[in-house]
PDB file of C-alpha atoms in Angstrom:
ATOM      1  CA  UNK A1479     -18.498  12.993  -2.349  1.00  0.00           C
ATOM      2  CA  UNK A1480     -15.325  13.043  -0.009  1.00  0.00           C
ATOM      3  CA  UNK A1481     -12.816  15.659  -1.560  1.00  0.00           C
ATOM      4  CA  UNK A1482     -11.702  16.299  -4.895  1.00  0.00           C
ATOM      5  CA  UNK A1483     -10.202  13.421  -7.476  1.00  0.00           C
ATOM      6  CA  UNK A1484      -7.267  14.545  -9.650  1.00  0.00           C
ATOM      7  CA  UNK A1485      -5.042  12.804 -12.172  1.00  0.00           C
ATOM      8  CA  UNK A1486      -1.217  14.335 -11.394  1.00  0.00           C
ATOM      9  CA  UNK A1487       1.037  14.106 -14.658  1.00  0.00           C
ATOM     10  CA  UNK A1488       3.485  11.470 -14.116  1.00  0.00           C
ATOM     11  CA  UNK A1489       6.433  14.335 -14.576  1.00  0.00           C
ATOM     12  CA  UNK A1490       5.449  15.639 -11.235  1.00  0.00           C
ATOM     13  CA  UNK A1491       7.494  12.167  -9.955  1.00  0.00           C
ATOM     14  CA  UNK A1492       5.074  12.346  -6.942  1.00  0.00           C
ATOM     15  CA  UNK A1493       7.601  14.657  -5.400  1.00  0.00           C
ATOM     16  CA  UNK A1494       5.033  17.375  -4.782  1.00  0.00           C
ATOM     17  CA  UNK A1495       2.553  15.281  -3.066  1.00  0.00           C
ATOM     18  CA  UNK A1496       4.558  13.007  -1.095  1.00  0.00           C
ATOM     19  CA  UNK A1497       6.508  14.442   1.989  1.00  0.00           C
ATOM     20  CA  UNK A1498       6.268  11.373   4.086  1.00  0.00           C
ATOM     21  CA  UNK A1499       9.503   9.425   4.624  1.00  0.00           C
ATOM     22  CA  UNK A1500       8.100   6.355   4.955  1.00  0.00           C
ATOM     23  CA  UNK A1501       5.868   6.629   1.753  1.00  0.00           C
ATOM     24  CA  UNK A1502       8.800   7.808  -0.245  1.00  0.00           C
ATOM     25  CA  UNK A1503      11.039   4.756   0.904  1.00  0.00           C
ATOM     26  CA  UNK A1504       8.436   2.525   0.189  1.00  0.00           C
ATOM     27  CA  UNK A1505       7.588   4.311  -3.559  1.00  0.00           C
ATOM     28  CA  UNK A1506      11.318   4.420  -4.300  1.00  0.00           C
ATOM     29  CA  UNK A1507      11.918   0.680  -3.304  1.00  0.00           C
ATOM     30  CA  UNK A1508       8.718  -0.499  -5.728  1.00  0.00           C
ATOM     31  CA  UNK A1509      10.010   1.722  -8.159  1.00  0.00           C
ATOM     32  CA  UNK A1510      13.497   0.454  -8.047  1.00  0.00           C
ATOM     33  CA  UNK A1511      12.128  -3.086  -8.548  1.00  0.00           C
ATOM     34  CA  UNK A1512      10.187  -2.266 -12.080  1.00  0.00           C
ATOM     35  CA  UNK A1513      13.211  -2.408 -14.379  1.00  0.00           C
ATOM     36  CA  UNK A1514      11.619  -1.854 -17.859  1.00  0.00           C
ATOM     37  CA  UNK A1515       8.336  -3.042 -17.061  1.00  0.00           C
ATOM     38  CA  UNK A1516       5.213  -1.115 -15.771  1.00  0.00           C
ATOM     39  CA  UNK A1517       5.140  -2.710 -12.293  1.00  0.00           C
ATOM     40  CA  UNK A1518       7.265  -4.987 -10.332  1.00  0.00           C
ATOM     41  CA  UNK A1519       6.435  -8.557  -9.801  1.00  0.00           C
ATOM     42  CA  UNK A1520       5.085  -9.142  -6.156  1.00  0.00           C
ATOM     43  CA  UNK A1521       7.452 -12.090  -5.601  1.00  0.00           C
ATOM     44  CA  UNK A1522      10.445  -9.407  -6.192  1.00  0.00           C
ATOM     45  CA  UNK A1523       9.420  -8.040  -3.078  1.00  0.00           C
ATOM     46  CA  UNK A1524      12.423  -9.011  -0.331  1.00  0.00           C
ATOM     47  CA  UNK A1525      10.894  -8.192   3.726  1.00  0.00           C
ATOM     48  CA  UNK A1526      14.505  -7.393   4.675  1.00  0.00           C
ATOM     49  CA  UNK A1527      14.664  -4.434   2.463  1.00  0.00           C
ATOM     50  CA  UNK A1528      10.853  -3.477   3.737  1.00  0.00           C
ATOM     51  CA  UNK A1529      12.080  -4.080   7.365  1.00  0.00           C
ATOM     52  CA  UNK A1530      11.382  -0.468   8.430  1.00  0.00           C
ATOM     53  CA  UNK A1531       8.177  -0.292   7.230  1.00  0.00           C
ATOM     54  CA  UNK A1532       6.812  -3.916   7.734  1.00  0.00           C
ATOM     55  CA  UNK A1533       4.469  -3.119  10.451  1.00  0.00           C
ATOM     56  CA  UNK A1534       2.571  -0.776   8.352  1.00  0.00           C
ATOM     57  CA  UNK A1535       2.595  -2.423   5.239  1.00  0.00           C
ATOM     58  CA  UNK A1536       0.111  -4.929   3.638  1.00  0.00           C
ATOM     59  CA  UNK A1537      -0.049  -6.760   0.626  1.00  0.00           C
ATOM     60  CA  UNK A1538      -3.646  -6.550  -1.110  1.00  0.00           C
ATOM     61  CA  UNK A1539      -5.165  -8.988  -3.545  1.00  0.00           C
ATOM     62  CA  UNK A1540      -7.725  -8.806  -6.455  1.00  0.00           C
ATOM     63  CA  UNK A1541      -8.983 -12.132  -7.080  1.00  0.00           C
ATOM     64  CA  UNK A1542     -11.846 -11.087  -9.032  1.00  0.00           C
ATOM     65  CA  UNK A1543     -13.623  -7.609 -10.006  1.00  0.00           C
ATOM     66  CA  UNK A1544     -15.121  -6.161  -6.965  1.00  0.00           C
ATOM     67  CA  UNK A1545     -13.079  -8.054  -4.375  1.00  0.00           C
ATOM     68  CA  UNK A1546     -10.010  -6.933  -2.579  1.00  0.00           C
ATOM     69  CA  UNK A1547      -8.764  -8.248   0.516  1.00  0.00           C
ATOM     70  CA  UNK A1548      -5.686  -8.177   2.685  1.00  0.00           C
ATOM     71  CA  UNK A1549      -3.552 -10.965   1.997  1.00  0.00           C
ATOM     72  CA  UNK A1550      -0.828 -10.227   4.356  1.00  0.00           C
ATOM     73  CA  UNK A1551      -1.065  -7.096   6.948  1.00  0.00           C
ATOM     74  CA  UNK A1552       1.365  -5.464   9.221  1.00  0.00           C
ATOM     75  CA  UNK A1553       0.934  -5.297  13.088  1.00  0.00           C
ATOM     76  CA  UNK A1554       0.335  -1.303  13.207  1.00  0.00           C
ATOM     77  CA  UNK A1555      -2.418  -2.154  10.817  1.00  0.00           C
ATOM     78  CA  UNK A1556      -4.118  -4.319  12.415  1.00  0.00           C
ATOM     79  CA  UNK A1557      -3.228  -2.370  15.851  1.00  0.00           C
ATOM     80  CA  UNK A1558      -5.112   0.571  14.523  1.00  0.00           C
ATOM     81  CA  UNK A1559      -8.062  -1.497  13.333  1.00  0.00           C
ATOM     82  CA  UNK A1560      -8.558  -2.897  16.594  1.00  0.00           C
ATOM     83  CA  UNK A1561      -8.721  -6.400  15.101  1.00  0.00           C
ATOM     84  CA  UNK A1562      -6.593  -8.882  13.033  1.00  0.00           C
ATOM     85  CA  UNK A1563      -6.708  -7.661   9.374  1.00  0.00           C
ATOM     86  CA  UNK A1564      -5.535 -10.869   7.721  1.00  0.00           C
ATOM     87  CA  UNK A1565      -8.236 -11.942   5.167  1.00  0.00           C
ATOM     88  CA  UNK A1566     -10.337  -9.068   5.441  1.00  0.00           C
ATOM     89  CA  UNK A1567     -11.665  -7.293   2.447  1.00  0.00           C
ATOM     90  CA  UNK A1568      -9.902  -3.863   2.116  1.00  0.00           C
ATOM     91  CA  UNK A1569     -13.033  -1.793   2.640  1.00  0.00           C
ATOM     92  CA  UNK A1570     -13.374  -2.918   6.014  1.00  0.00           C
ATOM     93  CA  UNK A1571     -10.413  -0.363   6.805  1.00  0.00           C
ATOM     94  CA  UNK A1572     -12.412   2.240   5.840  1.00  0.00           C
ATOM     95  CA  UNK A1573     -15.405   4.659   6.935  1.00  0.00           C
ATOM     96  CA  UNK A1574     -18.657   2.898   5.874  1.00  0.00           C
ATOM     97  CA  UNK A1575     -19.504   5.802   3.340  1.00  0.00           C
ATOM     98  CA  UNK A1576     -15.917   5.517   1.615  1.00  0.00           C
ATOM     99  CA  UNK A1577     -16.182   1.293   1.174  1.00  0.00           C
ATOM    100  CA  UNK A1578     -17.370   1.306  -2.337  1.00  0.00           C
ATOM    101  CA  UNK A1579     -15.413   4.124  -3.436  1.00  0.00           C
ATOM    102  CA  UNK A1580     -12.101   2.711  -2.322  1.00  0.00           C
ATOM    103  CA  UNK A1581     -12.792  -0.513  -3.830  1.00  0.00           C
ATOM    104  CA  UNK A1582     -13.286   1.533  -7.600  1.00  0.00           C
ATOM    105  CA  UNK A1583     -10.263   3.410  -6.919  1.00  0.00           C
ATOM    106  CA  UNK A1584      -7.744   0.737  -6.119  1.00  0.00           C
ATOM    107  CA  UNK A1585      -9.297  -1.367  -9.206  1.00  0.00           C
ATOM    108  CA  UNK A1586      -8.459   1.810 -11.158  1.00  0.00           C
ATOM    109  CA  UNK A1587      -5.129   1.505  -9.977  1.00  0.00           C
ATOM    110  CA  UNK A1588      -4.386  -1.665 -10.928  1.00  0.00           C
ATOM    111  CA  UNK A1589      -6.002  -1.669 -14.254  1.00  0.00           C
ATOM    112  CA  UNK A1590      -4.307   1.635 -15.514  1.00  0.00           C
ATOM    113  CA  UNK A1591      -1.833   0.862 -13.667  1.00  0.00           C
ATOM    114  CA  UNK A1592      -1.171   4.010 -11.479  1.00  0.00           C
ATOM    115  CA  UNK A1593      -0.002   4.624  -8.332  1.00  0.00           C
ATOM    116  CA  UNK A1594      -2.997   5.271  -5.807  1.00  0.00           C
ATOM    117  CA  UNK A1595      -2.246   7.975  -2.717  1.00  0.00           C
ATOM    118  CA  UNK A1596      -5.118   8.476  -0.358  1.00  0.00           C
ATOM    119  CA  UNK A1597      -5.081  11.118   2.256  1.00  0.00           C
ATOM    120  CA  UNK A1598      -7.388   9.752   4.978  1.00  0.00           C
ATOM    121  CA  UNK A1599      -8.594  10.755   8.299  1.00  0.00           C
ATOM    122  CA  UNK A1600     -10.228   9.266  11.318  1.00  0.00           C
ATOM    123  CA  UNK A1601     -12.786   9.515  12.494  1.00  0.00           C
ATOM    124  CA  UNK A1602     -15.094  10.936   9.594  1.00  0.00           C
ATOM    125  CA  UNK A1603     -15.859  14.258   9.882  1.00  0.00           C
ATOM    126  CA  UNK A1604     -19.568  13.726  10.716  1.00  0.00           C
ATOM    127  CA  UNK A1605     -18.404  12.418  13.842  1.00  0.00           C
ATOM    128  CA  UNK A1606     -17.642  15.778  15.703  1.00  0.00           C
ATOM    129  CA  UNK A1607     -15.810  16.322  19.040  1.00  0.00           C
ATOM    130  CA  UNK A1608     -13.632  13.316  18.526  1.00  0.00           C
ATOM    131  CA  UNK A1609      -9.947  13.717  18.411  1.00  0.00           C
ATOM    132  CA  UNK A1610      -8.762  13.363  14.486  1.00  0.00           C
ATOM    133  CA  UNK A1611      -5.949  11.646  13.366  1.00  0.00           C
ATOM    134  CA  UNK A1612      -4.406  11.903   9.674  1.00  0.00           C
ATOM    135  CA  UNK A1613      -2.181   9.932   7.418  1.00  0.00           C
ATOM    136  CA  UNK A1614      -1.536   9.107   3.662  1.00  0.00           C
ATOM    137  CA  UNK A1615      -1.447   5.736   2.279  1.00  0.00           C
ATOM    138  CA  UNK A1616      -0.041   4.378  -0.920  1.00  0.00           C
ATOM    139  CA  UNK A1617      -1.209   1.794  -2.951  1.00  0.00           C
ATOM    140  CA  UNK A1618       1.553   0.486  -5.328  1.00  0.00           C
ATOM    141  CA  UNK A1619       0.432  -2.416  -8.141  1.00  0.00           C
ATOM    142  CA  UNK A1620       2.509  -5.550  -8.552  1.00  0.00           C
ATOM    143  CA  UNK A1621       1.789  -8.442 -10.954  1.00  0.00           C
ATOM    144  CA  UNK A1622       1.003 -12.430 -10.156  1.00  0.00           C
ATOM    145  CA  UNK A1623       2.533 -15.174 -11.403  1.00  0.00           C
ATOM    146  CA  UNK A1624       0.409 -15.027 -14.318  1.00  0.00           C
ATOM    147  CA  UNK A1625       1.390 -11.530 -14.973  1.00  0.00           C
ATOM    148  CA  UNK A1626      -1.668 -10.100 -14.383  1.00  0.00           C
ATOM    149  CA  UNK A1627      -1.623  -7.000 -12.259  1.00  0.00           C
ATOM    150  CA  UNK A1628      -3.926  -8.208  -8.990  1.00  0.00           C
ATOM    151  CA  UNK A1629      -1.501  -7.777  -6.430  1.00  0.00           C
ATOM    152  CA  UNK A1630      -0.603  -4.001  -4.391  1.00  0.00           C
ATOM    153  CA  UNK A1631       1.906  -2.966  -1.652  1.00  0.00           C
ATOM    154  CA  UNK A1632      -0.431  -0.772   0.817  1.00  0.00           C
ATOM    155  CA  UNK A1633       1.857   1.147   2.957  1.00  0.00           C
ATOM    156  CA  UNK A1634       0.492   3.644   5.647  1.00  0.00           C
ATOM    157  CA  UNK A1635       2.749   6.888   6.491  1.00  0.00           C
ATOM    158  CA  UNK A1636       2.947   8.380   9.700  1.00  0.00           C
ATOM    159  CA  UNK A1637       0.082   9.392  11.754  1.00  0.00           C
ATOM    160  CA  UNK A1638      -0.596  12.919  12.729  1.00  0.00           C
ATOM    161  CA  UNK A1639      -2.708  14.673  14.652  1.00  0.00           C
ATOM    162  CA  UNK A1640      -5.155  17.548  13.979  1.00  0.00           C
ATOM    163  CA  UNK A1641      -2.293  20.258  14.913  1.00  0.00           C
ATOM    164  CA  UNK A1642       0.137  18.284  12.346  1.00  0.00           C
ATOM    165  CA  UNK A1643       2.457  16.549  14.895  1.00  0.00           C
ATOM    166  CA  UNK A1644       3.300  13.135  14.601  1.00  0.00           C
ATOM    167  CA  UNK A1645       1.278  10.802  16.732  1.00  0.00           C
ATOM    168  CA  UNK A1646       2.147   7.472  17.585  1.00  0.00           C
ATOM    169  CA  UNK A1647      -0.956   6.164  19.905  1.00  0.00           C
ATOM    170  CA  UNK A1648      -4.569   6.624  18.515  1.00  0.00           C
ATOM    171  CA  UNK A1649      -7.834   6.272  20.405  1.00  0.00           C
ATOM    172  CA  UNK A1650      -8.334   2.998  22.026  1.00  0.00           C
ATOM    173  CA  UNK A1651     -11.543   2.780  19.905  1.00  0.00           C
ATOM    174  CA  UNK A1652     -10.979   1.221  16.677  1.00  0.00           C
ATOM    175  CA  UNK A1653     -10.470   3.350  13.824  1.00  0.00           C
ATOM    176  CA  UNK A1654     -11.650   3.373  10.169  1.00  0.00           C
ATOM    177  CA  UNK A1655     -10.619   5.848   7.782  1.00  0.00           C
ATOM    178  CA  UNK A1656     -12.326   8.391   5.925  1.00  0.00           C
ATOM    179  CA  UNK A1657     -11.040   9.463   2.132  1.00  0.00           C
ATOM    180  CA  UNK A1658     -10.417  13.039   2.170  1.00  0.00           C
ATOM    181  CA  UNK A1659      -8.502  12.940  -1.151  1.00  0.00           C
ATOM    182  CA  UNK A1660      -7.400  10.704  -4.024  1.00  0.00           C
ATOM    183  CA  UNK A1661      -4.429  10.969  -6.307  1.00  0.00           C
ATOM    184  CA  UNK A1662      -3.910   8.730  -9.207  1.00  0.00           C
ATOM    185  CA  UNK A1663      -0.099   8.747 -10.757  1.00  0.00           C
ATOM    186  CA  UNK A1664       0.284   7.164 -13.890  1.00  0.00           C
ATOM    187  CA  UNK A1665       3.242   5.020 -14.273  1.00  0.00           C
ATOM    188  CA  UNK A1666       5.449   4.621 -17.440  1.00  0.00           C
ATOM    189  CA  UNK A1667       8.111   1.974 -18.366  1.00  0.00           C
ATOM    190  CA  UNK A1668      11.122   3.676 -17.716  1.00  0.00           C
ATOM    191  CA  UNK A1669      10.463   6.789 -16.182  1.00  0.00           C
ATOM    192  CA  UNK A1670      10.764   7.317 -12.184  1.00  0.00           C
ATOM    193  CA  UNK A1671       8.109   7.903 -10.234  1.00  0.00           C
ATOM    194  CA  UNK A1672      10.423  10.087  -7.774  1.00  0.00           C
ATOM    195  CA  UNK A1673      13.716  12.205  -7.847  1.00  0.00           C
ATOM    196  CA  UNK A1674      16.819   9.805  -8.040  1.00  0.00           C
ATOM    197  CA  UNK A1675      18.802  10.315  -4.871  1.00  0.00           C
ATOM    198  CA  UNK A1676      15.904  11.054  -2.312  1.00  0.00           C
ATOM    199  CA  UNK A1677      16.538   9.187   1.035  1.00  0.00           C
ATOM    200  CA  UNK A1678      14.852   5.510   0.461  1.00  0.00           C
ATOM    201  CA  UNK A1679      15.105   1.815   0.911  1.00  0.00           C
ATOM    202  CA  UNK A1680      17.186   1.521  -1.873  1.00  0.00           C
ATOM    203  CA  UNK A1681      20.019   3.163  -0.241  1.00  0.00           C
ATOM    204  CA  UNK A1682      20.199   0.553   2.536  1.00  0.00           C
ATOM    205  CA  UNK A1683      19.521  -2.338   0.090  1.00  0.00           C
ATOM    206  CA  UNK A1684      22.451  -4.267  -1.442  1.00  0.00           C
ATOM    207  CA  UNK A1685      22.267  -3.766  -5.368  1.00  0.00           C
ATOM    208  CA  UNK A1686      21.102  -7.327  -6.948  1.00  0.00           C
ATOM    209  CA  UNK A1687      20.066  -8.370 -10.176  1.00  0.00           C
ATOM    210  CA  UNK A1688      16.440  -8.926 -11.214  1.00  0.00           C
ATOM    211  CA  UNK A1689      15.925 -12.746 -10.297  1.00  0.00           C
ATOM    212  CA  UNK A1690      14.017 -14.204 -13.468  1.00  0.00           C
ATOM    213  CA  UNK A1691      12.340 -16.967 -11.444  1.00  0.00           C
ATOM    214  CA  UNK A1692      10.609 -14.845  -8.733  1.00  0.00           C
ATOM    215  CA  UNK A1693       7.348 -14.585 -10.809  1.00  0.00           C
ATOM    216  CA  UNK A1694       7.059 -18.208 -10.937  1.00  0.00           C
ATOM    217  CA  UNK A1695       7.868 -18.701  -6.978  1.00  0.00           C
ATOM    218  CA  UNK A1696       4.929 -20.372  -4.890  1.00  0.00           C
ATOM    219  CA  UNK A1697       3.376 -17.264  -3.222  1.00  0.00           C
ATOM    220  CA  UNK A1698       1.339 -19.161  -0.950  1.00  0.00           C
ATOM    221  CA  UNK A1699       4.183 -21.440   0.352  1.00  0.00           C
ATOM    222  CA  UNK A1700       6.974 -18.227   0.744  1.00  0.00           C
ATOM    223  CA  UNK A1701       4.435 -16.116   2.498  1.00  0.00           C
ATOM    224  CA  UNK A1702       3.377 -19.361   4.859  1.00  0.00           C
ATOM    225  CA  UNK A1703       6.973 -20.658   5.568  1.00  0.00           C
ATOM    226  CA  UNK A1704       9.359 -18.428   3.836  1.00  0.00           C
ATOM    227  CA  UNK A1705      10.775 -14.758   4.641  1.00  0.00           C
ATOM    228  CA  UNK A1706       7.713 -12.845   4.231  1.00  0.00           C
ATOM    229  CA  UNK A1707       6.156 -14.785   7.284  1.00  0.00           C
ATOM    230  CA  UNK A1708       9.614 -14.458   9.467  1.00  0.00           C
ATOM    231  CA  UNK A1709       9.300 -10.745   8.578  1.00  0.00           C
ATOM    232  CA  UNK A1710       6.151 -10.587  10.810  1.00  0.00           C
ATOM    233  CA  UNK A1711       3.673 -10.095   7.933  1.00  0.00           C
ATOM    234  CA  UNK A1712       0.505 -11.748   9.113  1.00  0.00           C
ATOM    235  CA  UNK A1713      -0.595 -14.568   6.538  1.00  0.00           C
ATOM    236  CA  UNK A1714      -4.082 -15.178   5.026  1.00  0.00           C
ATOM    237  CA  UNK A1715      -5.230 -18.513   5.596  1.00  0.00           C
ATOM    238  CA  UNK A1716      -8.469 -18.200   3.332  1.00  0.00           C
ATOM    239  CA  UNK A1717      -9.823 -14.423   3.453  1.00  0.00           C
ATOM    240  CA  UNK A1718     -13.378 -13.431   2.978  1.00  0.00           C
ATOM    241  CA  UNK A1719     -14.793 -12.396  -0.614  1.00  0.00           C
TER     242      UNK A1719
END
């Protein structure tokens, strides 16, 4: 087992376990889209609001039990993996020893629903003698057009070296994440998950009413030709099971 699994109470609002500014921004933005719902609609995401973190973000899809794939992937994620990530199973981003576990944890987050936080390192601890990088990943559940919680926003925080300093460039070899710690934080209707007033994407985004037609938009068409594509997300054409 690769580190402890804990269930943080919703009252903590993630303040004590998320220090990365990019992750706090993404979580706060996601939280602002929820309104009076458990989780926001995937089509409520506006790439203009996500611009500061687009390169390190992805949209995940859970079309059936046991299958999680990357529907859209940012350029930073592809660069770190050494390949185009669109259409890949999410497990491909992780070390072989963690692939079954990551699928189970994400599916649990979608079912509960809960915010999933992963502390990850690369390479895996068994590869001694190599430079180690670490980061935190947030996976935030969302609904599809049928109101099923089958989508998620994946956001990767800043990369840090073994000494804790920020590292923008990793080794040239492709990286696969090893899971060091897992946190599930259940969400509740009307209960903020972060303390209001933190520096986040909501501050830069204009206030606007929830669009009632967002859930009914054609997700494939929007991703292929609309703002999400123009925002430099990479669009899946047919993904792997």
